[in-house]
Coordinates of C-alpha atoms (C1' of nucleotides) in Angstrom, one line a residue:
Chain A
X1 CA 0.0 0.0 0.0
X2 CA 1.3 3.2 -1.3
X3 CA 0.3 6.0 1.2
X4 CA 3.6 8.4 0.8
X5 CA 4.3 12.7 0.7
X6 CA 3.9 11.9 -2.9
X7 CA 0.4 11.4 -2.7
X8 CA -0.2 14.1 0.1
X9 CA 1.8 16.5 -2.1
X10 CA -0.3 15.8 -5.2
X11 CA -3.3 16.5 -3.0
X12 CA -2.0 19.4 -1.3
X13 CA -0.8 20.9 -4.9
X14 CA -4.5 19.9 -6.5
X15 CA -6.1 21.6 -3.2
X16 CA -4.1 24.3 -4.2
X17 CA -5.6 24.6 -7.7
X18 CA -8.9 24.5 -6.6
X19 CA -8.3 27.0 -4.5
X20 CA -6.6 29.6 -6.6
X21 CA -8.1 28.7 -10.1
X22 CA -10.5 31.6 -9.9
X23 CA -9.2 33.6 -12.6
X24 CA -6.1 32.4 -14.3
X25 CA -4.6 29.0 -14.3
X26 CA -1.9 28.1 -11.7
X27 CA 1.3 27.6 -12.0
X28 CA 3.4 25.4 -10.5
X29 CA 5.6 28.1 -9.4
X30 CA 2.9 29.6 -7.3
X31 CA 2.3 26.3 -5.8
X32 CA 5.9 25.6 -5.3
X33 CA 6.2 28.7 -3.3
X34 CA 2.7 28.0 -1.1
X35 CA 3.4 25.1 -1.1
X36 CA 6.9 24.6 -0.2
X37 CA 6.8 22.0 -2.6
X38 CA 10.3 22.0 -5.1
X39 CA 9.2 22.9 -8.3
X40 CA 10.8 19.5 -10.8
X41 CA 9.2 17.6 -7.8
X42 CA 6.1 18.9 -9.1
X43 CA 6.3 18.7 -12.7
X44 CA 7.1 15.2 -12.4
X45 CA 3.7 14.7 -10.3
X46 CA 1.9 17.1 -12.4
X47 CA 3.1 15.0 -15.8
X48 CA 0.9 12.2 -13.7
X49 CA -2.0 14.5 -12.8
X50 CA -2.5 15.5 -16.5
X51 CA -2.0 11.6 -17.9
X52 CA -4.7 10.7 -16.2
X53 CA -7.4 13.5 -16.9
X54 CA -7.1 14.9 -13.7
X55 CA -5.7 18.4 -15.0
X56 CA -5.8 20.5 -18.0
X57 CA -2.5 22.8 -18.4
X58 CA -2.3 26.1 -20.5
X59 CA 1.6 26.8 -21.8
X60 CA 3.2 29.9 -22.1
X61 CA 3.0 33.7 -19.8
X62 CA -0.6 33.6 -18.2
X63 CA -0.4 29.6 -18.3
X64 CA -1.0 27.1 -15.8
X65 CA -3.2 24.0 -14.3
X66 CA -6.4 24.0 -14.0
X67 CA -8.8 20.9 -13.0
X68 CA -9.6 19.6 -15.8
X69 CA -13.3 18.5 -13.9
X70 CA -15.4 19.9 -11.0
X71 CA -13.7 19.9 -7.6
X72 CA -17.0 17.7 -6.4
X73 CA -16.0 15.0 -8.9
X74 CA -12.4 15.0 -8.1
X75 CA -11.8 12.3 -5.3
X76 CA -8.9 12.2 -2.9
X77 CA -8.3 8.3 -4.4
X78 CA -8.2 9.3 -7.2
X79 CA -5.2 11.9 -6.7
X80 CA -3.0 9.1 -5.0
X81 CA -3.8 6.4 -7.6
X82 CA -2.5 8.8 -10.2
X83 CA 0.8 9.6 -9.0
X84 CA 1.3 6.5 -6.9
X85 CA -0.2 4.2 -9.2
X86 CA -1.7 1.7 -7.2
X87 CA -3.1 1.8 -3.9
X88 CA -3.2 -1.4 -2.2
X89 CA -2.7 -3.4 0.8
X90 CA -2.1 -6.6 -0.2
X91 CA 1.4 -8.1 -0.6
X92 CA 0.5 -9.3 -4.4
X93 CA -1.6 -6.8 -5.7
X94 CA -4.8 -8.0 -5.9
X95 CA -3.5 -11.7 -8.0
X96 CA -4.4 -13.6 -4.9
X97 CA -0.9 -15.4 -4.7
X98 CA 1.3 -13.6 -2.3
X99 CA 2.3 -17.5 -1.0
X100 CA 3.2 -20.6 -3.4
X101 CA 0.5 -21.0 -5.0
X102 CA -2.3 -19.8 -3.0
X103 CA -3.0 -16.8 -1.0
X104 CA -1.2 -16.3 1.9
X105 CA -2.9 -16.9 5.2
X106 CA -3.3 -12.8 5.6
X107 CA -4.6 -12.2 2.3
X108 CA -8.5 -11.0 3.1
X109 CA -6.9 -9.0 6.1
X110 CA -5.3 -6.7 3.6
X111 CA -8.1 -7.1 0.8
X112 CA -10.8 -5.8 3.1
X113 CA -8.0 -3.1 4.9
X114 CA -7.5 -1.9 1.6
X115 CA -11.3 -1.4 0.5
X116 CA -12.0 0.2 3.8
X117 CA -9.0 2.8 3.1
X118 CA -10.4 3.3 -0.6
X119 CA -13.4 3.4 0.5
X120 CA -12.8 6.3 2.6
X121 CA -10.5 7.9 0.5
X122 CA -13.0 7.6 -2.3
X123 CA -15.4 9.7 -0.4
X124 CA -13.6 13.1 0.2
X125 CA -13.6 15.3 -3.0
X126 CA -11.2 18.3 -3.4
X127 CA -14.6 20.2 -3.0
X128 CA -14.9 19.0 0.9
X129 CA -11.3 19.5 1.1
X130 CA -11.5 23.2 -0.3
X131 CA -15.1 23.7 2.5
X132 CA -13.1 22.2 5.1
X133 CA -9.9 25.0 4.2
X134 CA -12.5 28.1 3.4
X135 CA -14.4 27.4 7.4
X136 CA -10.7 27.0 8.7
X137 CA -9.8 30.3 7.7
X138 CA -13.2 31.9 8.4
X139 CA -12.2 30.6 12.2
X140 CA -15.0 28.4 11.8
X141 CA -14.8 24.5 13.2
X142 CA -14.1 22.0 10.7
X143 CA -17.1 19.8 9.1
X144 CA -16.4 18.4 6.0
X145 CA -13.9 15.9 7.1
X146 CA -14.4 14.2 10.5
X147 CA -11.6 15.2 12.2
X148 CA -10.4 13.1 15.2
X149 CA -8.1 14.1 17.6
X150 CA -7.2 10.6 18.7
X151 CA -3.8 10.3 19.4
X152 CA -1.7 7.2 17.9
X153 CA 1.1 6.0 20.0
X154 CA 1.9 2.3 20.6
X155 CA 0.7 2.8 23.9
X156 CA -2.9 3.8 23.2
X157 CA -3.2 1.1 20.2
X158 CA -2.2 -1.5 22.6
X159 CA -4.8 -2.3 25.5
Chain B
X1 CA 2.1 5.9 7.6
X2 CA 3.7 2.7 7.2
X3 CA 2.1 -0.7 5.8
X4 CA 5.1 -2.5 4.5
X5 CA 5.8 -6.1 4.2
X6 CA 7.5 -5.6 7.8
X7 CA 3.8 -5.4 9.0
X8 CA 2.5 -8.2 6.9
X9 CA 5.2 -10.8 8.1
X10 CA 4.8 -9.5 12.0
X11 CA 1.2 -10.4 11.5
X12 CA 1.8 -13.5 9.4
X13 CA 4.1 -14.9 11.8
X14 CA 2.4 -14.2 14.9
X15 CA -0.7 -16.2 13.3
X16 CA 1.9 -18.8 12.2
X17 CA 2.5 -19.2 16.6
X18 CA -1.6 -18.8 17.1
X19 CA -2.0 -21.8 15.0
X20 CA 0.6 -23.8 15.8
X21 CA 1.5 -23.4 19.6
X22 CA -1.2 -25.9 20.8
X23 CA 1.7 -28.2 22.1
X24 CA 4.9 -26.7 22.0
X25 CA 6.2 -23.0 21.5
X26 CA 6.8 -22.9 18.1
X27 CA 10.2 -21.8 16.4
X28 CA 11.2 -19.3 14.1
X29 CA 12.9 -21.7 12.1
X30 CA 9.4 -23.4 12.0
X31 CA 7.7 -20.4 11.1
X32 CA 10.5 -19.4 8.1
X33 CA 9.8 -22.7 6.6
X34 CA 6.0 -22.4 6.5
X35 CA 6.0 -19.2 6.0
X36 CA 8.7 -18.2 3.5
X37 CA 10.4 -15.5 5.8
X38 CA 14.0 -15.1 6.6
X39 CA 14.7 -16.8 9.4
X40 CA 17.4 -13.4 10.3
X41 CA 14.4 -10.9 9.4
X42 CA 12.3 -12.8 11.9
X43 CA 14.3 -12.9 14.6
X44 CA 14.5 -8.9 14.5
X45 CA 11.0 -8.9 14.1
X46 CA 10.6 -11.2 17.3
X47 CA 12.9 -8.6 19.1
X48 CA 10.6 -5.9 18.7
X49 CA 7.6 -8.2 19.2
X50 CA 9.0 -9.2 22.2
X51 CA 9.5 -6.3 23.9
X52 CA 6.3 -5.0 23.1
X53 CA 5.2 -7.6 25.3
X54 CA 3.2 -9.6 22.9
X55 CA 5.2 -12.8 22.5
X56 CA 6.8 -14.6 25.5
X57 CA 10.3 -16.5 24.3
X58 CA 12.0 -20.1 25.6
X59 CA 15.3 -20.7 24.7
X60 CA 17.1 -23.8 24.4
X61 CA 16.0 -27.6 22.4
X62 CA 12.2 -27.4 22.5
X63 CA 11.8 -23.8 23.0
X64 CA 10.4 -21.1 21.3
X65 CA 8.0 -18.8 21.0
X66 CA 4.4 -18.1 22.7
X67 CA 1.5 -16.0 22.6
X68 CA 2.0 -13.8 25.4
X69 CA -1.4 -12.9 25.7
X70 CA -4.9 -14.7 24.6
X71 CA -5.4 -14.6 21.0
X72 CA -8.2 -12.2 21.2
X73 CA -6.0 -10.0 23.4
X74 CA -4.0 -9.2 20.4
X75 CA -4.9 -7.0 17.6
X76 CA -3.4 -6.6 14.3
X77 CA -3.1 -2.6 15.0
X78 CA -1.1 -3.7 18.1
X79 CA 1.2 -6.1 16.1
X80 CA 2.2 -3.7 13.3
X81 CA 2.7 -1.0 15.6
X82 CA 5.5 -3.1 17.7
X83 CA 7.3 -3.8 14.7
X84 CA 6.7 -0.5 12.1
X85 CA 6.9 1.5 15.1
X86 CA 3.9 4.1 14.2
X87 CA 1.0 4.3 12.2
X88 CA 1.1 7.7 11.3
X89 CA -0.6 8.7 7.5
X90 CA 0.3 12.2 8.1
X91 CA 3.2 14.2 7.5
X92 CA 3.7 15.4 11.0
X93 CA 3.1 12.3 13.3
X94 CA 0.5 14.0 15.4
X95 CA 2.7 17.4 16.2
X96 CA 0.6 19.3 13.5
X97 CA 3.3 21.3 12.4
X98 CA 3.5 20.0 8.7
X99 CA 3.7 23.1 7.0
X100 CA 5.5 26.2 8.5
X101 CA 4.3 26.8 11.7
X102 CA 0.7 25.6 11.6
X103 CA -1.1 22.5 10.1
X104 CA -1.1 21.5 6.4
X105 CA -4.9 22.3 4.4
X106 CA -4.5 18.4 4.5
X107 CA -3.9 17.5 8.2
X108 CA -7.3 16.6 8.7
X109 CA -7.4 14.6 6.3
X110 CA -4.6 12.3 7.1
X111 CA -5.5 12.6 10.1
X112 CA -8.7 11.1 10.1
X113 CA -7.5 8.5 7.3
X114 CA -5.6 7.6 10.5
X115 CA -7.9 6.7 12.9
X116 CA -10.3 5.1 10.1
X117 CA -7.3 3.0 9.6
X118 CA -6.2 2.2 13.3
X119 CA -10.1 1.4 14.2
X120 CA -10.0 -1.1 11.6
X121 CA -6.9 -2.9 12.5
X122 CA -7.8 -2.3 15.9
X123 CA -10.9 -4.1 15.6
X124 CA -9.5 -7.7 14.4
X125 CA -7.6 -9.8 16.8
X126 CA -5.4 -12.0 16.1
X127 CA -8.0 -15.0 17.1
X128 CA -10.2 -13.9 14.0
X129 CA -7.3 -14.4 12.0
X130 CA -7.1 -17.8 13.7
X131 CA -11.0 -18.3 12.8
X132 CA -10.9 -17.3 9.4
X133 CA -8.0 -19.5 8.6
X134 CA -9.4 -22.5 9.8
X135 CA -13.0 -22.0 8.0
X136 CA -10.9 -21.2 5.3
X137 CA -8.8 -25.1 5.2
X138 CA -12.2 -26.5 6.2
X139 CA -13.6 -25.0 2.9
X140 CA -15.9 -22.7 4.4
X141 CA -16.4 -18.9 3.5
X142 CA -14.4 -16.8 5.6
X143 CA -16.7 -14.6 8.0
X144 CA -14.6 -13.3 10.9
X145 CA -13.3 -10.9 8.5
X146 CA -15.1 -8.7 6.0
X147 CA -13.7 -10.2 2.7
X148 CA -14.6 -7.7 0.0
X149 CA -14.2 -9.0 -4.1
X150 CA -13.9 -5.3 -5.5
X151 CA -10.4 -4.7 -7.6
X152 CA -8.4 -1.4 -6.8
X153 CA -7.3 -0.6 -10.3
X154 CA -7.2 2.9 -11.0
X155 CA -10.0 3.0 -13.4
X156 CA -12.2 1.7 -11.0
X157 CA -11.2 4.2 -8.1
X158 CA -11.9 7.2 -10.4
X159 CA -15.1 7.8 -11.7
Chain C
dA1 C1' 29.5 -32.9 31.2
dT2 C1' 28.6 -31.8 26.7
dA3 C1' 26.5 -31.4 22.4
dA4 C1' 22.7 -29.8 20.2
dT5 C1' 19.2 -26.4 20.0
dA6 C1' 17.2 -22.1 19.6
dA7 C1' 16.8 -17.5 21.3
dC8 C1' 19.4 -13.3 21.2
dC9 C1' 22.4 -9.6 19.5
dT10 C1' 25.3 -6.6 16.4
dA11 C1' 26.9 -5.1 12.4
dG12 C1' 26.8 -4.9 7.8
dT13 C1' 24.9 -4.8 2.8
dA14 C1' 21.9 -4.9 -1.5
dT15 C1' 17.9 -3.2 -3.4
dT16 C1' 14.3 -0.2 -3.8
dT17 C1' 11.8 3.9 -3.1
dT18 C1' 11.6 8.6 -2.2
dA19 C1' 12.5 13.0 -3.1
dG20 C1' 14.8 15.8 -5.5
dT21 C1' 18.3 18.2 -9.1
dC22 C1' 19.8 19.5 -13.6
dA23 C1' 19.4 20.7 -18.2
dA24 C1' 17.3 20.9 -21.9
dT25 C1' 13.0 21.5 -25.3
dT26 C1' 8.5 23.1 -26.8
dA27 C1' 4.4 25.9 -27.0
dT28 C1' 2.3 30.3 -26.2
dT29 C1' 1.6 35.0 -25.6
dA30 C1' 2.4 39.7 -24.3
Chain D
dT1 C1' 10.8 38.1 -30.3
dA2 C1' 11.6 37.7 -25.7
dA3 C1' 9.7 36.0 -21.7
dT4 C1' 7.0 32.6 -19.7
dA5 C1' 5.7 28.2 -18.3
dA6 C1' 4.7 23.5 -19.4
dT7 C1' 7.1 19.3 -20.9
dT8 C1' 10.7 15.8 -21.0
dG9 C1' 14.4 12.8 -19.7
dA10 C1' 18.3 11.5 -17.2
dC11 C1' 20.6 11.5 -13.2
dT12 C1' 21.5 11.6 -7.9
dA13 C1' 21.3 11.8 -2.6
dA14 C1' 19.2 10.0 1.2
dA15 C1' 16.4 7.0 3.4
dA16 C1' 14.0 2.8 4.2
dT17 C1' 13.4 -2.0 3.4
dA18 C1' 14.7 -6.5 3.4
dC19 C1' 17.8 -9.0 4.0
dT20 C1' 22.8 -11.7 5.4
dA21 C1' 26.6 -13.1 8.3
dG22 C1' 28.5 -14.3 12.4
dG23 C1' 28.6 -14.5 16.6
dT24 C1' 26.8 -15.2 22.1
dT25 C1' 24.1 -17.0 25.5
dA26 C1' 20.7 -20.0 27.8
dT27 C1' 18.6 -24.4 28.1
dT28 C1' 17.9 -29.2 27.7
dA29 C1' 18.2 -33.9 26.1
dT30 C1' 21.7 -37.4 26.0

DNA sequence: ATAATAACCTAGTATTTTAGTCAATTATTA
DNA sequence: TAATAATTGACTAAAATACTAGGTTATTAT
């Protein structure tokens, strides 16, 4: 399973479109500098993002990336399976022989982890994500996105 | 957030002892055989594991090791935590200082990918494991866990 | 006693992935 | 036509992963 700044970056940098795409295209410039994301980093993601219909780019002075589709249609998954190519848990990828011949004994463990992470992920569009950002800086108390304040050390996972 | 093959052994292993301890503590030799692991990358594992408290060790002809707990005492969140050291899908690890001084526009996000995640892994023990496996050799559907068909290819994440 | 067993420990290494740099080229527009 | 900004490809540093090697220590069966 492929859950790396890679994929956070491409969803900061598409949050960042959404964001800013009022008038002109964005550059990746701009973004690099919001960001603090280096800028060949991005165009390597972006070359990803635009592959797979996810962004529409405009060359030359006054250019940039737009979405290339609503925010509402754009899903977080979505983002990550484009620049990380596959999200799964499963040691084989989904062909059900991660031991010899057969699966191994863990196999549906990580199937059904990985639909429950999709799933989720599948969910939140860059339009909850840009709701959740516009209340933020209004002062106003997140809603969008659940947000838990659980903490995660080993000692509170463990009973 | 981490979900390597580090995780999947740790849990593979400890299910190899859950099903196999009935008599004896059970070696790692034992469990590289079955399980196809390097006997070397095991014992670090079973350092880790062991200090977390979740296995119990016997040296010496006939030793091995043991459950240190009931099998329903030990979840899967609880075993990939002793080894990967921290589930953690965002950037910061819980300081919320991912970008600049304040929180990323995607903290919450990971954030709460986070806990979706940890409540799941929390939520099966290692005796469903146990359970499913042995419905699963006895040709029976597998139940304890959620076992869900649906592919992850990217085309079918994104709309 | 002692030889076999099996945990335990430390250090190192090969491979892969991540994250990034560098240097160009191409299209567009002001 | 000069500046802009995407686009491309090749290369690199650092980290993590997944091991290997070689020992030591404790225990037990003989």
């Amino acid at each position: 399973m492929r859950l790396t700044t890679k994929g956070r970056f491409a969803v900061t940098a598409m949050l960042d479109i959404a964001l800013n795409e009022v008038t002109k295209p964005v550059t990746l410039a701009g973004i690099s500098e919001r960001q603090d994301i280096s800028l060949s980093y991005l165009e390597q993601l972006f070359s990803r993002l635009r592959k797979q219909g996810l962004v529409s780019s405009v060359r030359g002075p006054g250019g940039g990336y737009r979405l290339a589709k609503p925010a509402a249609e754009i899903s977080v998954s979505c983002i990550i399976a484009a620049v990380d190519e596959l999200i799964d848990a499963t040691q084989c990828g989904g062909t059900e022989n991660c031991h010899d011949e057969g699966q191994c004994m863990t196999h549906d463990l990580w199937a059904s982890l990985n639909v429950k992470i999709l799933d989720y992920l599948s969910g939140v569009s860059l339009a909850d994500l840009v709701d959740n950002q516009r209340k933020k800086e209004a002062g106003l108390p997140a809603s969008a996105i659940q947000f838990s304040p659980r903490k995660t050390k080993i000692s509170e996972i463990c009973a």
